[in-house]
Coordinates of C-alpha atoms in Angstrom, one line a residue:
M250 CA -0.5 0.1 -0.1
I251 CA 1.3 3.4 -0.9
A252 CA 1.3 6.0 2.1
S253 CA -0.2 9.3 1.7
P254 CA 1.6 12.1 1.3
L255 CA 0.9 13.4 4.8
E256 CA 2.1 10.1 6.2
K257 CA 4.9 9.6 4.1
V258 CA 6.4 13.3 5.8
R259 CA 5.0 12.0 9.0
S260 CA 7.3 8.3 9.1
Y261 CA 10.0 10.6 7.7
V262 CA 10.2 12.9 10.5
Q263 CA 9.7 10.3 13.0
R264 CA 13.2 9.3 12.1
Y265 CA 14.5 12.7 13.4
D266 CA 12.1 13.8 16.1
S267 CA 9.1 11.8 17.3
S268 CA 7.7 15.1 19.1
I269 CA 7.1 16.9 15.8
E270 CA 3.7 16.4 14.6
P271 CA 2.0 17.9 11.3
I272 CA -0.8 20.4 12.2
L273 CA -3.6 20.1 10.1
F274 CA -6.4 22.2 9.1
E275 CA -10.0 22.0 7.9
Q276 CA -9.3 24.4 4.8
P277 CA -6.3 24.1 2.4
L278 CA -3.7 26.8 2.9
P279 CA -2.8 27.9 -0.6
T280 CA -0.5 30.7 0.3
S281 CA 2.2 31.8 2.9
E282 CA -0.3 34.6 3.8
V283 CA -3.3 32.2 4.6
A284 CA -1.0 29.8 6.5
A285 CA 0.2 33.0 8.6
Q286 CA -3.1 33.8 9.0
A287 CA -4.3 30.3 10.2
L288 CA -1.5 30.3 12.9
G289 CA -1.1 33.9 13.9
V290 CA 2.4 33.9 12.9
E291 CA 4.5 36.3 10.6
I292 CA 4.1 35.2 6.8
G293 CA 8.2 35.0 7.1
Q294 CA 7.9 31.7 9.4
I295 CA 6.0 30.0 6.2
A296 CA 8.6 28.3 4.2
K297 CA 8.0 28.2 0.7
S298 CA 9.7 25.6 -1.1
I299 CA 10.3 26.1 -4.9
L300 CA 11.3 23.5 -7.4
F301 CA 13.2 25.2 -10.6
R302 CA 14.6 23.2 -13.3
V303 CA 18.0 23.7 -15.9
D304 CA 17.5 21.1 -18.5
E305 CA 16.8 17.7 -16.9
Q306 CA 18.2 18.9 -13.5
F307 CA 16.0 19.8 -10.7
A308 CA 16.6 21.8 -7.6
L309 CA 14.3 22.3 -4.6
F310 CA 14.5 26.0 -3.0
V311 CA 13.2 26.8 0.3
A312 CA 12.5 30.3 1.7
A313 CA 11.0 32.5 4.0
G314 CA 7.4 33.3 3.1
D315 CA 8.1 37.2 2.8
V316 CA 11.2 37.0 0.4
R317 CA 11.5 36.5 -3.0
V318 CA 13.9 33.9 -4.0
H319 CA 16.6 35.9 -6.5
P320 CA 16.9 34.3 -10.1
K321 CA 20.9 34.8 -9.8
Q322 CA 21.5 32.8 -6.8
V323 CA 19.3 30.0 -8.5
K324 CA 21.5 30.2 -11.3
A325 CA 24.8 30.4 -9.2
A326 CA 23.2 27.2 -7.6
F327 CA 23.1 25.3 -10.7
G328 CA 26.3 26.6 -12.3
Q329 CA 24.7 26.7 -15.7
G330 CA 22.0 27.0 -17.8
K331 CA 18.7 29.2 -17.5
P332 CA 16.5 28.0 -14.7
K333 CA 12.8 27.8 -15.1
M334 CA 10.5 27.2 -12.6
A335 CA 9.1 23.4 -12.8
T336 CA 5.6 22.8 -14.1
P337 CA 3.3 21.5 -11.6
E338 CA 3.2 18.0 -13.2
E339 CA 7.3 18.3 -12.7
V340 CA 6.9 19.4 -9.2
E341 CA 4.4 16.3 -8.2
K342 CA 6.9 13.8 -10.3
M343 CA 10.0 15.0 -8.5
T344 CA 8.8 15.8 -4.9
G345 CA 5.9 13.5 -4.9
F346 CA 3.7 16.5 -3.5
R347 CA 1.5 18.6 -5.3
V348 CA 2.2 22.5 -5.8
G349 CA 1.2 24.4 -2.4
A350 CA 1.9 21.1 -0.3
V351 CA 5.6 20.7 -1.2
C352 CA 7.2 19.5 1.9
P353 CA 11.2 20.0 1.5
F354 CA 12.1 16.6 2.7
A355 CA 10.6 12.9 2.1
L356 CA 10.9 13.4 -1.6
Q357 CA 9.8 11.4 -4.3
E358 CA 13.5 11.9 -6.2
E359 CA 16.6 13.0 -4.8
V360 CA 17.5 16.7 -5.8
P361 CA 19.9 19.1 -4.2
V362 CA 17.9 21.1 -1.8
Y363 CA 18.9 24.9 -0.9
V364 CA 17.6 26.6 2.3
D365 CA 17.5 30.3 2.5
R366 CA 19.1 32.0 5.3
S367 CA 16.1 34.3 5.5
L368 CA 14.7 31.3 7.8
K369 CA 17.3 31.6 10.2
R370 CA 15.6 34.5 12.1
F371 CA 12.7 32.3 13.1
S372 CA 12.4 29.8 16.1
V373 CA 9.8 28.0 14.6
I374 CA 9.0 27.8 10.8
Y375 CA 6.1 25.9 9.2
T376 CA 6.8 23.9 6.0
A377 CA 4.0 22.1 4.0
A378 CA 3.6 18.8 5.2
G379 CA 2.5 17.1 2.4
I380 CA -1.1 18.1 1.6
A381 CA -2.9 21.4 1.3
E382 CA -4.5 21.1 4.8
S383 CA -1.1 21.0 6.7
L384 CA 1.6 22.5 8.3
L385 CA 5.1 21.3 10.3
P386 CA 6.7 23.1 12.6
V387 CA 10.6 22.9 12.6
T388 CA 13.3 24.7 13.8
Y389 CA 15.9 26.0 11.3
E390 CA 18.5 23.4 12.5
A391 CA 16.1 20.5 12.0
L392 CA 15.1 21.6 8.5
L393 CA 18.9 21.7 7.5
K394 CA 19.4 18.6 8.9
M395 CA 16.2 16.9 7.7
T396 CA 17.0 18.4 4.4
G397 CA 20.3 17.5 3.9
A398 CA 20.4 21.1 2.4
K399 CA 23.0 23.9 1.9
E400 CA 22.6 27.2 3.4
I401 CA 22.5 30.1 0.7
D402 CA 21.2 33.7 0.7
A403 CA 18.9 33.1 -2.3
A404 CA 16.5 36.3 -1.3
S405 CA 19.6 38.5 -2.2
P406 CA 21.3 39.3 -5.8
E407 CA 24.5 39.4 -3.9
G408 CA 24.1 36.2 -1.8
N409 CA 26.8 33.4 -1.7
P410 CA 25.4 30.3 -2.9
E411 CA 27.9 28.2 -0.8

């Protein structure tokens, strides 16, 4: 039996910290703004996960809900080519999650993950947990550990892609 996206996320998280549980809502949370309102937190605390591609290469960028991921940083992370946002079909194929519910870990395919330092300013951040009606509260450090991500300054044109 195939696990639901939410169950996939839940079991992945259990390997790292059994106290972390997804928060479920009655309604989908389609945007960072709606999610922040539902929780009563700042928009920046909602982590957005955006999949980009260059040719057949994909990479996932995770940033605070109140910043834009800068194209220069995406290009620097790939090293070559012209990055484009992945299509909804590509997002689902590569991550196993639908757009708006992309969890930055427990991915279908292995893709490099880059976490923007804009999230570091919060003691708790919330990622999607596989379905549009869920959020997962994690610390910045836990997010880095669970994603195996590289830290970058994706929200800044001058940021360091290392």
